[in-house]
PDB file of C-alpha atoms in Angstrom:
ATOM      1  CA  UNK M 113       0.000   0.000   0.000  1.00  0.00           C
ATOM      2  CA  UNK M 114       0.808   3.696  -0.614  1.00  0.00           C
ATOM      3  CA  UNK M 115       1.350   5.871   1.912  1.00  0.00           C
ATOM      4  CA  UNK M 116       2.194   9.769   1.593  1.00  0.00           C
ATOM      5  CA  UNK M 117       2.446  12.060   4.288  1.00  0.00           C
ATOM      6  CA  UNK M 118       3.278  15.796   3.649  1.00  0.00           C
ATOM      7  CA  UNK M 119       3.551  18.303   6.028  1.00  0.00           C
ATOM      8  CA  UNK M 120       5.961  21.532   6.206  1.00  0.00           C
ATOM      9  CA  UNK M 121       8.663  19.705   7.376  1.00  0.00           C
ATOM     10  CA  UNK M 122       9.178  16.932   5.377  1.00  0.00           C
ATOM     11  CA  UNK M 123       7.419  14.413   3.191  1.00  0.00           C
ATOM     12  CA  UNK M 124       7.398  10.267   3.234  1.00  0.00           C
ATOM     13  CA  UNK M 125       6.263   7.716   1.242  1.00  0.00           C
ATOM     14  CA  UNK M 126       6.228   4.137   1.573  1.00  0.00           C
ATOM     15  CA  UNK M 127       5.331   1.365  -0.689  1.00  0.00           C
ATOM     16  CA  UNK M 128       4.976  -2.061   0.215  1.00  0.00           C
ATOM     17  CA  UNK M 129       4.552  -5.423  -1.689  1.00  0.00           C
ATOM     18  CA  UNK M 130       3.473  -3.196  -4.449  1.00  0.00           C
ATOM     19  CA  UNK M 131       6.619  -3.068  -6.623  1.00  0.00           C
ATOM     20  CA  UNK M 132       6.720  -5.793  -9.263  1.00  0.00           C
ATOM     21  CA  UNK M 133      10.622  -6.276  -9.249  1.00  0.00           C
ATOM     22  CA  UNK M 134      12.780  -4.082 -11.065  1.00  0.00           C
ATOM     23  CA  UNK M 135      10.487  -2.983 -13.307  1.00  0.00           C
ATOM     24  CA  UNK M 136       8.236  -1.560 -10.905  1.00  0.00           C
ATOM     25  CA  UNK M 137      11.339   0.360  -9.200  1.00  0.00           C
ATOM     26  CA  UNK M 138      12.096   1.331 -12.736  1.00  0.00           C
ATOM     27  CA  UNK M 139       8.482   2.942 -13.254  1.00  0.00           C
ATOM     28  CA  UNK M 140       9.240   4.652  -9.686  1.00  0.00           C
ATOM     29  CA  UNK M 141      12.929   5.491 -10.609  1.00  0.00           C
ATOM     30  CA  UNK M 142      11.468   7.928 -13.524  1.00  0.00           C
ATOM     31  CA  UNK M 143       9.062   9.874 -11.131  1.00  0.00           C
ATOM     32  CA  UNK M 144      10.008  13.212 -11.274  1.00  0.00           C
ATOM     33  CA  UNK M 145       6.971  15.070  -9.067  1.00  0.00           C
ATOM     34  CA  UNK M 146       8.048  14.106  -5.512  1.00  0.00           C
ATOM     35  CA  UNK M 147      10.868  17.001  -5.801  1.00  0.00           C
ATOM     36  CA  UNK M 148       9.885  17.305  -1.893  1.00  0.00           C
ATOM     37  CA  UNK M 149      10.562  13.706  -0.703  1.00  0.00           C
ATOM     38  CA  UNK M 150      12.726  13.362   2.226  1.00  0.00           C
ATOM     39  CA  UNK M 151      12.075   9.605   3.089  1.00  0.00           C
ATOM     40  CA  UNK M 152      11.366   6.544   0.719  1.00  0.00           C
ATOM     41  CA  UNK M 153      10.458   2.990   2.826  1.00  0.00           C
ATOM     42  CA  UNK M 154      10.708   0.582  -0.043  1.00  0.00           C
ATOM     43  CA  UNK M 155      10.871  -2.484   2.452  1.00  0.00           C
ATOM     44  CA  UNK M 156       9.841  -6.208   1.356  1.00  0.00           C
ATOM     45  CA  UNK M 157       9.748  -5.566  -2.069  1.00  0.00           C
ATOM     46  CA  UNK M 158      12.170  -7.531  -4.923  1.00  0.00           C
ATOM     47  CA  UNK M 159      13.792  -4.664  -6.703  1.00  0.00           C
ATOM     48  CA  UNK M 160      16.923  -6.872  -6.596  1.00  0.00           C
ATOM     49  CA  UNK M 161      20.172  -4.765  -7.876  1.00  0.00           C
ATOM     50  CA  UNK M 162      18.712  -3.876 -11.418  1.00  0.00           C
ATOM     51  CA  UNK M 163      15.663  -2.452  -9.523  1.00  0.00           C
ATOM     52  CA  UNK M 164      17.951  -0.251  -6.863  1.00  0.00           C
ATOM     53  CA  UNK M 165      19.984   0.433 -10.196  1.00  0.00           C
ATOM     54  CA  UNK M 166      17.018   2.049 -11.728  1.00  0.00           C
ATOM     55  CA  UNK M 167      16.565   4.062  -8.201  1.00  0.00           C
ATOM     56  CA  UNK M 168      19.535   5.402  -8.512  1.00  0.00           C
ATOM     57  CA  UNK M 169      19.329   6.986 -12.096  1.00  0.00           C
ATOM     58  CA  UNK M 170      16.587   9.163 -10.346  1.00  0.00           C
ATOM     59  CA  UNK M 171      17.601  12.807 -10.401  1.00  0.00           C
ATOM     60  CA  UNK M 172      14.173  15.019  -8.638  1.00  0.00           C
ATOM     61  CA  UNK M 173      14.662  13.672  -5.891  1.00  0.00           C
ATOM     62  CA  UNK M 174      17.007  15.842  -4.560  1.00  0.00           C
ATOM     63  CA  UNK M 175      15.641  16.409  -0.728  1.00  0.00           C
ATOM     64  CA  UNK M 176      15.716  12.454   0.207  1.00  0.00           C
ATOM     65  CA  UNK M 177      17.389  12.112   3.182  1.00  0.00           C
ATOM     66  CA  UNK M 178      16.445   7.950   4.013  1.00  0.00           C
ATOM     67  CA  UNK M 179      15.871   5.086   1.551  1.00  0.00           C
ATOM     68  CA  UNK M 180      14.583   1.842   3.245  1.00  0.00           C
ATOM     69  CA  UNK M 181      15.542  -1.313   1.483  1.00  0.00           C
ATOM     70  CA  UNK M 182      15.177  -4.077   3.923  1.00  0.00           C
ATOM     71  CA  UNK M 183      13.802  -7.072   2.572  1.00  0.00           C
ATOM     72  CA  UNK M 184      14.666  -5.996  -1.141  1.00  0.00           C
ATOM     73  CA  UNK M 185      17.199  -8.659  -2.505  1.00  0.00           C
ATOM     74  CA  UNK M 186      19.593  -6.044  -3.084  1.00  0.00           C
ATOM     75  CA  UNK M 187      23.117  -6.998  -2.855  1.00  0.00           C
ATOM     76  CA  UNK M 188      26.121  -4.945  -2.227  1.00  0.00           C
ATOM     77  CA  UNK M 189      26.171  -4.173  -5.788  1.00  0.00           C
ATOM     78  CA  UNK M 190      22.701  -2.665  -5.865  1.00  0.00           C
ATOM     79  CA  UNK M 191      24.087  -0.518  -2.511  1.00  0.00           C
ATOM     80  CA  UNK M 192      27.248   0.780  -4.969  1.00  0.00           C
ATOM     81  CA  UNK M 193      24.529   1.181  -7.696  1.00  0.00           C
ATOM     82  CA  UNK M 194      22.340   3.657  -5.073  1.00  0.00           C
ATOM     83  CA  UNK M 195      25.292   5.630  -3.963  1.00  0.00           C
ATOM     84  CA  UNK M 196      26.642   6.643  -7.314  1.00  0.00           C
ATOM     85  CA  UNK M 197      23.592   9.150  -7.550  1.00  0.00           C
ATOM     86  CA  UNK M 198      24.904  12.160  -5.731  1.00  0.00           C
ATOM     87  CA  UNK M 199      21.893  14.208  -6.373  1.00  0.00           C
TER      88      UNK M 199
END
């Protein structure tokens, strides 16, 4: 499920069980209208290291502060792939 929670402060969203493997984290990877996003809980959902890949292209995001992952199949090579973005 989505949830979004804005206030003046910051903004979070968190998916769950929702992303269909890398391809869904590549649909999310090209979402350019949460310029405001501080926090992104991602957890229990199979991006796998093409899927944190395709994260890490993303460039609007450029207030996100905390990435949750757990659960993900990401490997350290989908970690390396995440912090190459220096956005």
């Amino acid at each position: 499920s989505l949830v979004e929670t804005k206030s003046d402060q910051s903004a979070k969203t968190g998916i769950k069980n929702e992303l269909n493997g890398a391809e869904g984290a590549s649909s999310l990877g090209q979402n350019q209208s949460w310029v405001s996003l501080q926090e992104l809980g991602l957890n229990y959902n199979s991006i796998g290291d093409e899927g944190a890949r395709e994260l890490g292209k993303n460039t609007s995001w450029t207030d996100l502060q905390i990435i949750e992952l757990n659960s993900s199949s990401i490997t350290d090579e989908g970690v390396a792939e995440l912090y190459k973005n220096k956005t």
